[in-house]
């Protein structure tokens, strides 16, 4: 494959981008392969059922699947109102036909000839002379002609009597009143149908959102292994808006226009089936094109949505780990990876736009060809006396209205097809039957639970890795009330057992029992309520500490106690978990918000809150998966004691790498490769001196490691094989697909890149205040439009050409008015000179057809160009928005409104909203605007005083539309703020699905989400009233303007001040101008959304962070030695300015030193790491690198000197190779990747996988175990070749054996560079050159391990707590 081609390997189960045609973008998507085909049929079915998603094709009516009886009644009323409103237009044509007949009758004879023809005194002299004809020739009458002409009776149907001026005025007044009545009725009917459809659209889309979240929360975990939470956010925030758009006012427009179409043809057939039947051919042509094009549009939009949703999952991963992204400076690389998915969406959305252009162009062809055919054929029926002028004009206008109605439908069909495509994706999840459904009430509920657990002959394979068996013939019995510890290498199956007990997955073979009852027979929600889980990486929810802990009471007998009783239980649980010590110091105590995913809490604080949540409900079974891994030694001792107490009288299963936490267990199970190696108590296993004995020895505080360090330094390729014996297994969770990163689009990368001041120029003002001020900027209309034009810069040449063609299309209506006026004038020759009439009609019918071709070409060209430019713009905005978000400093992400869910929602929704000011909508607006301007101009030129009065009404119509647009824009802004909150809440629940399921929070999450949606619905209702009322006024005003024109114009006709040609050209021009104005503002909703979205994007792109990664300012560090010094540093987090974190921190680290930071949770250790990474700026004091303030350096060049390994490792969807390469700021080869992976003790494991380094890590690395993720993260840090290595609990997730070798590798890697390690497990830092003991944001004591032991102060106490000793018998 050529080097400049992009290849995106996409999981075929998670995205709909299957079987894409090859395009110039060279994006290839592999066809679906049944990865379970190699397994026996029964096993394959069990795994397939856990991941298969049904293919759902949503129809229009399926989008209304959640209607109630009340909804049906209201929608029926709206539909009837829409039908009646649509019928008003053909009814108008009937009145129009009568008026035209009156006008032609009145103008057929000159008043001076009245006496000659009708007073009975016809003189022979009148008929014995030569008189002019209409075509400029002459005719001669004689006596014979006289006799032939007036000696028989004319049929009054075809030869109306002469009208006196007064009678003419009376008849016109009568028809003007009819027009007024139709207009008032249209106003009322339009308001009714518009309000109901808008309101029900909001209500029904809220129900779809709720049901989608409900369906998502009940899915089994295998489904989520294939799906990113970003895709769920995209569905809830963006796709449901598409459905809402498709089932609200757009339906009213379509119903009204379909009613117009049908009523017009019914009227035509009732008058003359011959002429109407002939004109049906045009309608059939239009409808055929309509259905073919709309089908293609649906297909293309569905494919386009797939690219967006897959990209959203990646964006959600990136935004949720923004600290890691900024630390490694990989913002642009991940943004360009996101762009590869946008390229897929752009390609298909462009095709859909072109299909829309072809459809609309064909509509215009049909509309004008209809006029041509009607005049041409109608004139012949008229000449043969088969029809009257009134009948021809009525049928003609009815057909025009009918075909025009179909052309009005076409732009709204795009919304319908978008909604259907989005509904198909959402209904796939809603219709999916989960194999483990927590929402079902079926299944047994035991009256009492003892806690006996048994795994009998269990075989297990993860659905995401069907070629790796995790557990095989696994047998384990756990007695009620006992504590059993599972130990072993990472990936040995320990966490898998927890997942099976929680019924997250189904075993392939074998059974699991609780008190001798098969787990499959128990109710899922009840079972989970008997179990409480504390995970290795605890998940907290964005609410108060109290609410987080109280979640542990859900499903327990204590759930419905009073608030006071809940409060007492929460306080007691927090005390037991040693959490009240820091909770009491929080600004609002238990009511303090923990932030999104608990980011305002340190790792140890989150862990203690999670432990309190687990024990507050007194569960029968307690599962502790590394429950104390994030705690400092002091906290761990207290919490472990609390857990030991909590373990009494309940069954407890502990997974631990830190063996000091499980030495008191009743039974310790040592596992490897999914099998049990040995079991026994701590002392029994030590006596055996087997596998467990080796693990214990690896964790002894005073173990000497120097020999291993020297060995590793001597040969980095000599990887520790002993460790690989334990951990070089096929990990059960790794993915099987391959992915390659495409080449970067440098042009897009440079878009909108600005230069800002260096971080050195930051004021003492908290960062968040400036950001908040920028976030509330409001821009004027012209400023917003100018910004959009500037943003569309590369495609503006296409927009200009598209605008020119839209202008040509807009001029077609004034031309139509001219041709129409000439044809009406030609009818005056009937019946005296039918040949002249026919020749005139033939000529203008030809011009009508020429006009039809011009309109078609103009429409197809303009809409295709706008679609191209619009999708380029949407893609650019999404990429720029993500890059701009990643540009912001960390304080921006700490703010409540900038949650991951809200930001991901902004990416999908706002970029799509901007499309409301571009693409098809822009084409329609420009052509309608040109129609308004050119029609009014023509009217003023042809008959200035009539044109002036009638055109004066159009600004009133425009003002109504503009006000509606303003109201909708304001409403959209408020709705967006509300929907961001609900979308963020849903995203949080989806991204923490394992915690939600384990806590049985599904019902509570849904209840909260329902309340939030209900509040949004009620707030939207007043705006819907205003919008509908203004729309009704705009619709009815067209008929009122017609009433005025006919009444006022008749005065000029009465006294022959204007002829028919002048009147009809002016009337048609103004009427079509008014109708176009009305149509223009049927897009007010799209305009409102687009306008608000554009303002949001402008605000985002205008934000300039104080620590700016786009800035070229600042010095470049050269010959960095690695001397680090903190001088009297004070710091408070911007979102919690009242809580001091660092209070005058002073510490000095020499080049090449290995320094450790220890202390209790929340003392400022991780904050120190964040300040070193320049995530924040200290409020006072300075941080020096080689004696120079770090604020003087260019932020990117400075961060290149640093590598970070976090407490919770972050990997991204992509291959292992890609994830490791992300660490290097310069291109690296595979050999270098292999080298650092050997240093991190992960190479052998990777090579044992079927796809090796091409193995996918899954969303957020979910397909790898914690230890494997951590080792890949270490490899990613080492490939950076940093001068300063920051290790924030870098080995916390490793098993003992792996930790021994990885720690030795880290010690070796630390040589020649400054290393700063935050550690709770003191065995990892005993060889540090200096150990700083933190307390209350300051250094309490410092020294080497031995020096601090001799001091017998706080460090001595910490070491004593971690000493491993045999349990006394």
CSV table of C-alpha atoms in Angstrom, one decimal, residues 677-816:
chain,number,residue,atom,x,y,z
A,677,UNK,CA,-0.8,-24.3,41.9
A,678,UNK,CA,-1.1,-24.6,45.7
A,679,UNK,CA,-3.5,-23.7,48.5
A,680,UNK,CA,-3.1,-23.2,52.2
A,681,UNK,CA,-2.7,-20.7,55.0
A,682,UNK,CA,0.2,-18.1,55.0
A,683,UNK,CA,2.3,-20.2,57.3
A,684,UNK,CA,1.5,-23.5,55.5
A,685,UNK,CA,2.5,-22.1,52.2
A,686,UNK,CA,5.7,-20.6,53.5
A,687,UNK,CA,6.6,-23.9,55.0
A,688,UNK,CA,6.3,-25.5,51.5
A,689,UNK,CA,8.8,-23.0,50.1
A,690,UNK,CA,7.0,-23.2,46.8
A,691,UNK,CA,5.5,-20.5,44.5
A,692,UNK,CA,4.0,-18.5,47.4
A,693,UNK,CA,7.3,-18.5,49.3
A,694,UNK,CA,9.0,-16.9,46.3
A,695,UNK,CA,6.4,-14.3,46.1
A,696,UNK,CA,6.8,-13.4,49.8
A,697,UNK,CA,10.5,-13.2,49.5
A,698,UNK,CA,10.2,-10.8,46.6
A,699,UNK,CA,8.4,-8.3,48.9
A,700,UNK,CA,10.7,-8.3,51.9
A,701,UNK,CA,11.8,-4.8,52.7
A,702,UNK,CA,15.5,-5.4,53.1
A,703,UNK,CA,15.9,-7.6,50.0
A,704,UNK,CA,19.1,-6.8,48.1
A,705,UNK,CA,18.6,-6.1,44.4
A,706,UNK,CA,22.0,-4.7,43.3
A,707,UNK,CA,23.1,-7.8,41.4
A,708,UNK,CA,20.1,-7.8,39.2
A,709,UNK,CA,20.4,-4.1,38.6
A,710,UNK,CA,24.0,-4.6,37.4
A,711,UNK,CA,23.0,-7.5,35.3
A,712,UNK,CA,20.3,-5.5,33.6
A,713,UNK,CA,22.7,-2.6,33.0
A,714,UNK,CA,25.1,-5.0,31.4
A,715,UNK,CA,22.7,-6.5,29.0
A,716,UNK,CA,19.3,-4.9,28.4
A,717,UNK,CA,18.3,-7.7,26.1
A,718,UNK,CA,18.7,-10.3,28.8
A,719,UNK,CA,15.2,-10.2,30.1
A,720,UNK,CA,14.4,-11.8,33.4
A,721,UNK,CA,13.1,-15.2,32.4
A,722,UNK,CA,12.1,-16.1,35.9
A,723,UNK,CA,9.4,-13.5,35.8
A,724,UNK,CA,8.3,-14.5,32.4
A,725,UNK,CA,7.6,-18.0,33.6
A,726,UNK,CA,4.9,-16.5,35.7
A,727,UNK,CA,3.5,-13.8,33.4
A,728,UNK,CA,4.3,-14.8,29.9
A,729,UNK,CA,0.9,-16.2,29.3
A,730,UNK,CA,-1.8,-15.5,26.8
A,731,UNK,CA,-3.8,-12.7,28.4
A,732,UNK,CA,-7.5,-13.6,28.3
A,733,UNK,CA,-8.6,-10.1,27.6
A,734,UNK,CA,-6.4,-8.9,24.8
A,735,UNK,CA,-8.1,-8.1,21.5
A,736,UNK,CA,-7.5,-9.9,18.2
A,737,UNK,CA,-7.8,-7.2,15.6
A,738,UNK,CA,-5.0,-5.2,14.0
A,739,UNK,CA,-4.8,-1.5,13.5
A,740,UNK,CA,-2.4,0.8,11.8
A,741,UNK,CA,-2.1,4.5,12.2
A,742,UNK,CA,-2.4,6.4,9.0
A,743,UNK,CA,-0.2,9.3,7.9
A,744,UNK,CA,-1.0,12.6,9.4
A,745,UNK,CA,-2.8,15.3,7.6
A,746,UNK,CA,-0.4,18.2,8.1
A,747,UNK,CA,-2.7,20.8,6.5
A,748,UNK,CA,-5.5,20.2,8.9
A,749,UNK,CA,-2.9,20.0,11.7
A,750,UNK,CA,-1.9,23.6,11.2
A,751,UNK,CA,-5.5,24.9,11.1
A,752,UNK,CA,-6.3,27.8,13.4
A,753,UNK,CA,-3.0,27.5,15.3
A,754,UNK,CA,-2.3,30.7,17.2
A,755,UNK,CA,0.6,31.9,19.1
A,756,UNK,CA,0.1,32.9,22.8
A,757,UNK,CA,2.4,34.0,25.6
A,758,UNK,CA,4.5,31.5,27.5
A,759,UNK,CA,3.5,30.0,30.7
A,760,UNK,CA,6.0,32.4,32.4
A,761,UNK,CA,3.5,35.3,32.0
A,762,UNK,CA,0.8,33.7,34.1
A,763,UNK,CA,-0.8,36.0,36.6
A,764,UNK,CA,-1.7,34.9,40.2
A,765,UNK,CA,-5.4,35.0,39.2
A,766,UNK,CA,-6.8,31.4,39.4
A,767,UNK,CA,-6.8,29.8,35.9
A,768,UNK,CA,-10.4,28.9,36.0
A,769,UNK,CA,-11.7,32.4,36.4
A,770,UNK,CA,-10.3,33.5,33.0
A,771,UNK,CA,-11.5,30.3,31.4
A,772,UNK,CA,-15.0,30.8,32.8
A,773,UNK,CA,-15.0,34.4,31.5
A,774,UNK,CA,-14.1,33.3,28.0
A,775,UNK,CA,-16.6,30.5,28.1
A,776,UNK,CA,-19.5,32.9,28.5
A,777,UNK,CA,-18.7,35.2,25.6
A,778,UNK,CA,-21.7,36.1,23.4
A,779,UNK,CA,-21.0,37.1,19.8
A,780,UNK,CA,-23.2,39.2,17.5
A,781,UNK,CA,-24.9,37.8,14.4
A,782,UNK,CA,-22.5,39.3,11.8
A,783,UNK,CA,-19.5,38.4,13.9
A,784,UNK,CA,-20.7,34.8,14.1
A,785,UNK,CA,-21.3,34.6,10.3
A,786,UNK,CA,-17.9,36.2,9.6
A,787,UNK,CA,-16.3,33.6,11.8
A,788,UNK,CA,-18.1,30.8,9.9
A,789,UNK,CA,-17.0,32.3,6.5
A,790,UNK,CA,-13.4,32.5,7.8
A,791,UNK,CA,-13.6,28.9,9.1
A,792,UNK,CA,-14.7,27.8,5.7
A,793,UNK,CA,-11.8,29.5,4.0
A,794,UNK,CA,-10.4,26.5,2.0
A,795,UNK,CA,-13.8,25.8,0.6
A,796,UNK,CA,-15.1,29.3,0.1
A,797,UNK,CA,-14.4,29.1,-3.7
A,798,UNK,CA,-16.9,26.2,-3.8
A,799,UNK,CA,-19.3,28.2,-1.6
A,800,UNK,CA,-19.0,31.2,-4.0
A,801,UNK,CA,-19.8,29.0,-7.0
A,802,UNK,CA,-22.6,27.3,-5.2
A,803,UNK,CA,-24.0,30.7,-4.2
A,804,UNK,CA,-23.9,31.9,-7.8
A,805,UNK,CA,-25.8,28.8,-8.9
A,806,UNK,CA,-28.3,29.3,-6.0
A,807,UNK,CA,-28.7,32.9,-7.3
A,808,UNK,CA,-29.4,31.6,-10.8
A,809,UNK,CA,-32.0,29.3,-9.2
A,810,UNK,CA,-33.5,32.2,-7.3
A,811,UNK,CA,-33.9,34.2,-10.5
A,812,UNK,CA,-36.0,31.4,-11.9
A,813,UNK,CA,-39.1,32.6,-10.0
A,814,UNK,CA,-39.1,36.1,-11.4
A,815,UNK,CA,-38.7,34.6,-14.8
A,816,UNK,CA,-41.6,32.3,-14.0
